[in-house]
Structures are given as C-alpha cells and as structure tokens.
XYZ file of C-alpha atoms in Angstrom:
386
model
C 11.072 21.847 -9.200
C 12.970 24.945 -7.933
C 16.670 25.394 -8.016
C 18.390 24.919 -4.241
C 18.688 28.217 -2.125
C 16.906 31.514 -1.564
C 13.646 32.370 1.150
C 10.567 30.213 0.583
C 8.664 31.785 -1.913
C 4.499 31.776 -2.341
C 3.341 31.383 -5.718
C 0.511 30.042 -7.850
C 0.421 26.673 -9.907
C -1.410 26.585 -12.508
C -0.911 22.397 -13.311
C -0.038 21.015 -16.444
C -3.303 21.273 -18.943
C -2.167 18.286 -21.197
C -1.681 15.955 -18.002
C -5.630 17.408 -16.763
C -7.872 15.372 -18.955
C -6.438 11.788 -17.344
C -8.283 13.469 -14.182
C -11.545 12.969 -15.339
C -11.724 16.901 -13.197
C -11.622 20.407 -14.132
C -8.795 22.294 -12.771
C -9.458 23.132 -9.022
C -6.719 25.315 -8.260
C -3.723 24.892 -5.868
C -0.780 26.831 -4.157
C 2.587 25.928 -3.468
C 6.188 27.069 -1.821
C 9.157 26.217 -2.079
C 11.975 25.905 0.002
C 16.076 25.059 -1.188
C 18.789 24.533 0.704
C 21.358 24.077 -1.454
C 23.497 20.611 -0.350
C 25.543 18.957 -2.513
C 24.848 15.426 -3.802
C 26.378 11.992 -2.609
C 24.831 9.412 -4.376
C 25.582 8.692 -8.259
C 24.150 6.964 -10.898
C 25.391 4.647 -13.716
C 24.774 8.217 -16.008
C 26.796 10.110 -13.741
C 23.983 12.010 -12.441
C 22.950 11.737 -8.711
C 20.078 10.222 -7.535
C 18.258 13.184 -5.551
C 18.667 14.970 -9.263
C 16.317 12.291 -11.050
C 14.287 11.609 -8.427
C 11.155 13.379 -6.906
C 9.734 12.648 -3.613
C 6.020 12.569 -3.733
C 4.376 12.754 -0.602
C 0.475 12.704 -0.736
C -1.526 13.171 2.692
C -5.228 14.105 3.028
C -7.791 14.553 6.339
C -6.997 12.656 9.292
C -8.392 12.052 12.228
C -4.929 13.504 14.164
C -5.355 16.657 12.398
C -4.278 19.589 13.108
C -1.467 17.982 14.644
C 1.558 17.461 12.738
C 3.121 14.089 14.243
C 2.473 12.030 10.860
C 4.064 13.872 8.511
C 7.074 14.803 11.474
C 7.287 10.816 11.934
C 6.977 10.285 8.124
C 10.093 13.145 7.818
C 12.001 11.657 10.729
C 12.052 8.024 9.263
C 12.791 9.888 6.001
C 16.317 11.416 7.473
C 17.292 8.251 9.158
C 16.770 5.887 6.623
C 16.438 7.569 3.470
C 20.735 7.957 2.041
C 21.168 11.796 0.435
C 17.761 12.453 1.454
C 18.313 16.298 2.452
C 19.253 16.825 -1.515
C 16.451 15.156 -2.753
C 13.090 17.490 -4.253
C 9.966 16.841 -2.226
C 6.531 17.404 -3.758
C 4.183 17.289 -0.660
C 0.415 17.186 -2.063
C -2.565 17.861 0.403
C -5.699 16.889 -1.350
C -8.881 19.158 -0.734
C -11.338 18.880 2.027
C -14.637 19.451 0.391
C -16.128 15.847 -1.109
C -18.369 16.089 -4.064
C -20.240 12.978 -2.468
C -21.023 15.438 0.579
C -20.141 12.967 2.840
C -17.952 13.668 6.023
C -13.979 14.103 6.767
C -11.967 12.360 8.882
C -11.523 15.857 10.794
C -13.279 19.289 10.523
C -12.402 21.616 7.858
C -11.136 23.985 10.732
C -8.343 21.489 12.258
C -7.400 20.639 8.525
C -6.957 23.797 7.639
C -4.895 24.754 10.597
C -2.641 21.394 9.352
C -1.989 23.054 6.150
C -0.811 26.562 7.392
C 0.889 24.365 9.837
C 2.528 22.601 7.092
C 3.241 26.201 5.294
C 4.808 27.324 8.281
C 7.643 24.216 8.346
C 8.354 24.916 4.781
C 8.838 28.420 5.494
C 11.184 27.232 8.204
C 13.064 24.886 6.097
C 11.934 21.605 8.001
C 10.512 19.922 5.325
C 13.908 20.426 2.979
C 13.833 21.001 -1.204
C 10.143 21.032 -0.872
C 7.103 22.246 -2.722
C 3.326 22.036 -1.316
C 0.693 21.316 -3.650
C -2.613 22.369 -1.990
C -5.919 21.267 -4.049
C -9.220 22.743 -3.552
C -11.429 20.115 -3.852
C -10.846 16.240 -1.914
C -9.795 14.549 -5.534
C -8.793 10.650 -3.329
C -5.671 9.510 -3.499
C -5.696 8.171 -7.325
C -6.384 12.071 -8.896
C -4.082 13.967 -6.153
C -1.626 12.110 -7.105
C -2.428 12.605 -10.565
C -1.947 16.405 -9.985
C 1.285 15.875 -8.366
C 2.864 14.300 -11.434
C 1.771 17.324 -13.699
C 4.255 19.138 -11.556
C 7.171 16.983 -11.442
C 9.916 17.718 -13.816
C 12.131 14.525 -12.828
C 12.468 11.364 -14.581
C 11.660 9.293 -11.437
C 9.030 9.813 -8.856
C 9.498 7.817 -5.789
C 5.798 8.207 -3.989
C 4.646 7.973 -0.327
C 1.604 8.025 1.381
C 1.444 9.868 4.809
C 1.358 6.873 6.623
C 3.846 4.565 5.177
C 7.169 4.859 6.966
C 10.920 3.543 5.996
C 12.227 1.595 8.722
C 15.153 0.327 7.543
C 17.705 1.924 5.518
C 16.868 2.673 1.386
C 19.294 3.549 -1.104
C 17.705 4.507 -3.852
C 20.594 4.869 -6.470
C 21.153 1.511 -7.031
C 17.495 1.110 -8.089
C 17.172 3.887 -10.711
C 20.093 2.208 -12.273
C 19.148 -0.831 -12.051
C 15.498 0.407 -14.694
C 18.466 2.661 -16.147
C 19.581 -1.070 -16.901
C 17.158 -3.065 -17.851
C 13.719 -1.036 -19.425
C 11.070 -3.726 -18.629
C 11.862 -3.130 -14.768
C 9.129 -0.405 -14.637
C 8.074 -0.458 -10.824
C 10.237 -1.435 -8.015
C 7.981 -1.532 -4.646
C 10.142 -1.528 -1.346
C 9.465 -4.483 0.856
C 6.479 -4.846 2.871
C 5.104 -7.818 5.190
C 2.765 -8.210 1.971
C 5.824 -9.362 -0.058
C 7.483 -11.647 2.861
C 7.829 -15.146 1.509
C 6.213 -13.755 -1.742
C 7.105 -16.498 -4.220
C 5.909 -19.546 -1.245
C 2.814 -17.367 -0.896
C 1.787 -17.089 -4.608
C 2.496 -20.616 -5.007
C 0.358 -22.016 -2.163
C -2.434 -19.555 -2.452
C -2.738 -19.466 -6.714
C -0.785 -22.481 -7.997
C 1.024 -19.727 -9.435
C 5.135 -20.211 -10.295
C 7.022 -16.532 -10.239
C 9.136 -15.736 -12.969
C 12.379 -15.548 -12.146
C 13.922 -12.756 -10.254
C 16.222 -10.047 -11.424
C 19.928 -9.437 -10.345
C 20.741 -6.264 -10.869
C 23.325 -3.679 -9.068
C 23.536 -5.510 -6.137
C 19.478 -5.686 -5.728
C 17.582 -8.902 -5.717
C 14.229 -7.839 -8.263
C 11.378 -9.823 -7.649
C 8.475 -9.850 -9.728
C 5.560 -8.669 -8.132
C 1.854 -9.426 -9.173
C 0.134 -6.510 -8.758
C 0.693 -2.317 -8.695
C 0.810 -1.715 -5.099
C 0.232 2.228 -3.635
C 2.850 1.602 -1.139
C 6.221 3.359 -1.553
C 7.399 3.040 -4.756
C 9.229 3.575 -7.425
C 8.786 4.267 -11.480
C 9.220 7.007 -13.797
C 6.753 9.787 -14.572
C 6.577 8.649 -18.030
C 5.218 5.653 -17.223
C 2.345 6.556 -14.822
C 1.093 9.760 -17.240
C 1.297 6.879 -20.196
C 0.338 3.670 -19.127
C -0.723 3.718 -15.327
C -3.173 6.586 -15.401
C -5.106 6.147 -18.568
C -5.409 2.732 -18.353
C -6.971 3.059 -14.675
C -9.326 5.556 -15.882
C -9.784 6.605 -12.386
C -12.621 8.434 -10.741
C -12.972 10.541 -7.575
C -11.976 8.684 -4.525
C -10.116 6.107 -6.173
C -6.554 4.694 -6.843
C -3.856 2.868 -8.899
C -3.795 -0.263 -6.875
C -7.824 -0.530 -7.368
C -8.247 0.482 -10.404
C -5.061 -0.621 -12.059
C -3.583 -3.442 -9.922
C -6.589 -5.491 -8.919
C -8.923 -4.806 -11.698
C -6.500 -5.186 -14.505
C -3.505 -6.228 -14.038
C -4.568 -9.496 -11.685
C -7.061 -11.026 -14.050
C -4.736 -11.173 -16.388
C -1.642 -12.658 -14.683
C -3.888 -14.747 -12.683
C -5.264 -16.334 -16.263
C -2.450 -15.980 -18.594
C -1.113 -18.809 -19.998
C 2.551 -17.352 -20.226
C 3.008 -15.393 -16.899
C 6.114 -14.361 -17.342
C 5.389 -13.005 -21.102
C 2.439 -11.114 -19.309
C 4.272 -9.478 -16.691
C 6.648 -7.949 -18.784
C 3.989 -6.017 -20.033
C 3.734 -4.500 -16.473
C 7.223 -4.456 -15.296
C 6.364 -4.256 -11.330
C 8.938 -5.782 -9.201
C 9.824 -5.337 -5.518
C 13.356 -5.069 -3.916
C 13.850 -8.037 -2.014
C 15.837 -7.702 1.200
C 14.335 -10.507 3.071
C 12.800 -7.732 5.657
C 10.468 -5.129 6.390
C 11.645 -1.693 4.849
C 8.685 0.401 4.830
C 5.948 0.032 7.891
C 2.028 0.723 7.415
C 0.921 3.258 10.393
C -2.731 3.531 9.136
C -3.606 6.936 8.954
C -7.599 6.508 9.437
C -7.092 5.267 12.454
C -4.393 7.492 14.221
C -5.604 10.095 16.524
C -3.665 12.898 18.853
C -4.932 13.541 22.393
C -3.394 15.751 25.415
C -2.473 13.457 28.189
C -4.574 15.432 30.390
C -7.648 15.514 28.677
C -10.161 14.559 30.832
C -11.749 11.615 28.107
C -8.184 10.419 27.247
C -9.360 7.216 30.187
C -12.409 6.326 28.256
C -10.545 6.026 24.629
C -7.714 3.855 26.416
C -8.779 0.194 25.902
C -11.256 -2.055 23.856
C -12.318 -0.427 20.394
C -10.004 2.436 20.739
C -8.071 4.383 18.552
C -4.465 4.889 17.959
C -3.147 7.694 20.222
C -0.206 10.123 19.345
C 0.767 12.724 21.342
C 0.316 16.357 20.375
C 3.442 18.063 19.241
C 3.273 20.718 21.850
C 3.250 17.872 24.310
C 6.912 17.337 24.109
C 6.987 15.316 27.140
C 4.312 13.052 26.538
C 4.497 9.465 28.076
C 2.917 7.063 25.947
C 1.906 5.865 22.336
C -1.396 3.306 22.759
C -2.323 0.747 19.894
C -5.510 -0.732 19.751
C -4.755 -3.757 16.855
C -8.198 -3.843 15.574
C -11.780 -2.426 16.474
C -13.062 -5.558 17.970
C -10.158 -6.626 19.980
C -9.803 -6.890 23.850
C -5.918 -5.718 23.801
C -3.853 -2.953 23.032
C -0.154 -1.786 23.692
C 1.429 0.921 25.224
C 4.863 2.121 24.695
C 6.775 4.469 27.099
C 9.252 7.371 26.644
C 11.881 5.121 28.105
C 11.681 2.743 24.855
C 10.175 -0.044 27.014
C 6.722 -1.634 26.891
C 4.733 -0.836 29.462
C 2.355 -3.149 28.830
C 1.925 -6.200 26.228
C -1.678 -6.855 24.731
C -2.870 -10.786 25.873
C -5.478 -12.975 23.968
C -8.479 -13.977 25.795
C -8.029 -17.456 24.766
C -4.459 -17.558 25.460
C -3.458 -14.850 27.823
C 0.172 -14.838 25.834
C 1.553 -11.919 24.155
C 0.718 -11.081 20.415
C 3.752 -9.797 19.396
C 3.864 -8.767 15.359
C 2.870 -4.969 16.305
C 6.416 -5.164 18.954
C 9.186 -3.396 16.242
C 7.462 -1.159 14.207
C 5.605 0.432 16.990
C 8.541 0.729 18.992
C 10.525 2.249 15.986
C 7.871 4.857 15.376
C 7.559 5.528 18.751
C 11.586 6.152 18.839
C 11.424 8.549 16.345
C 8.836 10.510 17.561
C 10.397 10.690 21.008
C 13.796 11.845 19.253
C-alpha cells in the first residue's frame, strides 16, 4: 500500500506471480492509483500498533445494472464514514473486476456505462473521495472468487477486512477490538460481522440440523460465536490465511467464490457429519461477532438500477416485477428510492427525501404492512440523501 500524502499517482501493477497460480488464470493486467491523506491514527491494538495500520479494506465491485452511476459505491463509502471508527486512516484496495466474460455471455450493463463507472471511479480517487485508496482494474470479468484473489496479491497488511459493493455497515464497527481478539487467541481465524443470517444463530442450527454450537468466545469485550460456514459477507481474517488455506483449498474457477466453493462444498459436509463438531471447527476458525443486531445490510447489487425522475418509462418500471430504483447522482434533488421485494410480488415501497414512507407495500391476502425491508431501506436512503 502507499505511504499517506502526495497527488494521486497512475501507475502499473504488475500482481504478485507466486500468489497467480491459485487463480487457475494467466495474468490479465490491471492499473491502479493511489491517493494518501495523511491522518493520524486513533485506534490501538494489544501490539501497540493501530488498527487502520494492519488492516486493509478490500472492496470488490463488478457490472451492475446502475452503472455508470456511482450511488453504490457513494452509499457503500457513506455507511463506511459513519459507522466504520478511524476509517479515514484506514488503506482501501478497491478492485473492479473486468467486463469481458470468457463464457461470452452478457453484463449486467454495457461495456460503455461500465467503463464510464471506472473513469468515474478514477476521477474520485483523484479527488481524494475515496481516502488511502488504490484501484485495482482487471481486464478480463475473473467473478468474485479470482478478483478477489488478485486483490490479496496486492495487499501488504496482515489483515484484510473485505466488502462487496453491496453490503453496507449500518451500525457502528470497531474493528480494533477484533484483530486483537485473533491477536489473542490463533484458532479465531474469521470473524463475520452480524447479518440477519446469524440472528438467533445457535436456536436456528439447533432446530434446523440437530446441531449443538460449540461454545462461544469472550474475548476483548466481543461475544465470538462460532459460525458454520465461510460466508462472503464482510469479514474479517488475515491474508495469510486466505493465500494458504482458503484459496487453494477452494480451487476456484471463473465465476466462482469462497462461500461456494469453500463454505458449502467443504467446510459444511464436514461439520454437518463430524462426530466432534467442535474439534472440526477449529480446523476452520470462522466465528461471527455477536451483537444481537444487524451490523452490515445486503442491498443486492443485481437488482439495483438508477433512473432520472423524468424519464419518460420511469411510470412503467414503478410497480409489480420492478427493479430497485436509485437516483442518479446528478439528480441531487431526487424524491424517492422504490423497492420492489421480489420479482413476483404485488408490493413495493417508496421512501421520500423527507425520511418518511410514502407508501407501505400490503399483501394481497392480508392487506397489512410487510415491514422487515422498513430500517435498512430507510438507513440507506438517509445516507444517500445526506
């Protein structure tokens, strides 16, 4: 990572050719900048080092259908600065995977409005927006699993704390306390921040697999709780461990990932069968940090889409099967956010500048509100109004 201060440079990457073979891909070429700005740390470590100095932010996005517009990644950055402590000293590796697919198949967007997103992007690091950050362009659409791959050859911290696009913080994440806590104790290898899939984890495992957790860790003032499979959502782990164990056990292909091929297809049969779970999860180390509440909030990207308010179709993609709508960024002013839950549904919900709803999406059946869509949608559309 670059030191802190100076212009934005342009320069070429060549990545790391030991860390290349785990791609299963030749080298396809990249370009980066960089961008410091010199703050001093806040939060410390048990070593005395601060966190933002053994930590990497890895932020991977890819073709959307909102592209060329930037409200994602703004959103993603906004939640960052809120809830993220020391955040602005903190490195940030952004990768944008490639848009050409070997499988010839279609994007999510045209290779012109993706394109424009990445000089977009080159422009706010220029500028300074995106903080301590470096942009890792590849050439060719590697999925998720080998983007990230590439990421890692670049990262010169002990920790990497990744992100996709589309997962935002919405409460408030410390993560010093964590990296001590693995400082601590070396079989915590993965600590996952809290999700609605971890909610009443333990009850859920129980009823669903007959299976008893092992019991949780209580460390640094975090409540550790073992978690039964490597989830992509944010986490955190150390380099080491993902070039050593993740990645060439998952022998990943194109278009793949870690929670596929690692989580579901090897680490689940396992647990799932062993006949000491809690001698078999050691061997995996993945926790999540138990705050008895959603931290991080899943605003699929595949499905979010950015329309002018005064385009003439914008009253034919409002209602039944529609998309999720985002305002442009030029559109400062821009009224409302609209939420279709699912494909197949009759409802939707629309959220107004003034942080009130508008209106609430009914059942059919029971013409009452379905509420579980109420906070986070609110919270993102907060931000983006800010």
């Amino acid at each position: 990572m670059p030191s802190s201060g100076g212009k934005s440079r342009g320069m070429s990457l060549e990545p790391n050719s030991s860390s290349w073979p785990l791609l299963g891909l030749p080298h396809t070429g990249c370009r980066a900048k960089y961008r410091g700005m010199g703050v001093g740390s806040k939060t410390t470590t048990s070593l005395g080092s601060s966190a933002s100095e053994l930590v990497t932010l890895v932020v991977t996005t890819s073709p959307i259908p909102s592209h060329p517009s930037l409200v994602l990644l703004r959103t993603l950055l906004n939640s960052f600065r809120k809830h993220l402590v020391d955040f602005e000293n903190y490195n940030l590796l952004l990768v944008c995977d490639g848009f050409s697919r070997s499988d010839g198949k279609d994007q999510l967007c045209s290779k012109e409005a993706y394109q424009q997103f990445l000089d977009s992007v080159q422009e706010l690091c220029a500028s300074g927006e995106l903080g301590n950050c470096q942009i890792l362009e590849l050439k060719s659409c590697h999925g998720y699993g080998l983007a990230l791959s590439a990421a890692l050859a670049e990262v010169v911290t002990e920790f990497v704390f990744v992100v996709q696009h589309d997962w935002l913080l919405v409460k408030d994440v410390d993560l010093g306390p964590v990296v001590n806590a693995m400082d601590l104790d070396a079989t915590i290898k993965y600590v996952g921040l809290q999700s609605l899939t971890t909610l009443d984890y333990a009850r859920r495992m129980q009823l669903r697999y007959n299976l008893q957790l092992p019991p949780d860790r209580h460390l640094c003032g975090l409540r550790l709780v073992p978690q039964l499979l490597w989830y992509d959502k944010p986490h955190l782990t150390r380099k080491k461990h993902y070039l050593e164990v993740v990645l060439p056990e998952a022998k990943m292909g194109v278009f793949q990932n870690p929670e596929r091929r690692y989580g579901v297809d090897q680490m689940w049969p396992k647990l799932l069968h062993a006949e000491n779970l809690e001698e078999e999860h050691l061997r995996h180390g993945t926790f999540f940090w138990d705050v008895g509440a959603e931290v991080v909030y899943h605003l699929s990207g595949r499905k979010l889409l950015a329309v002018d308010e005064d385009a003439e179709t914008e009253r034919s993609l409002v209602g039944p099967g529609s998309r999720t709508h985002v305002p442009r960024p030029q559109l400062e002013k821009a009224r409302r956010l609209v939420w279709c839950r699912n494909r197949h549904s009759d409802f939707y919900i629309r959220c107004c500048r003034q942080d009130h709803v508008h209106r609430w999406p009914c059942s059919s059946k029971s013409q009452r509100p379905v509420w579980p869509l109420q906070g986070p949608v609110l919270r993102v559309w907060r931000a983006r109004a800010q």
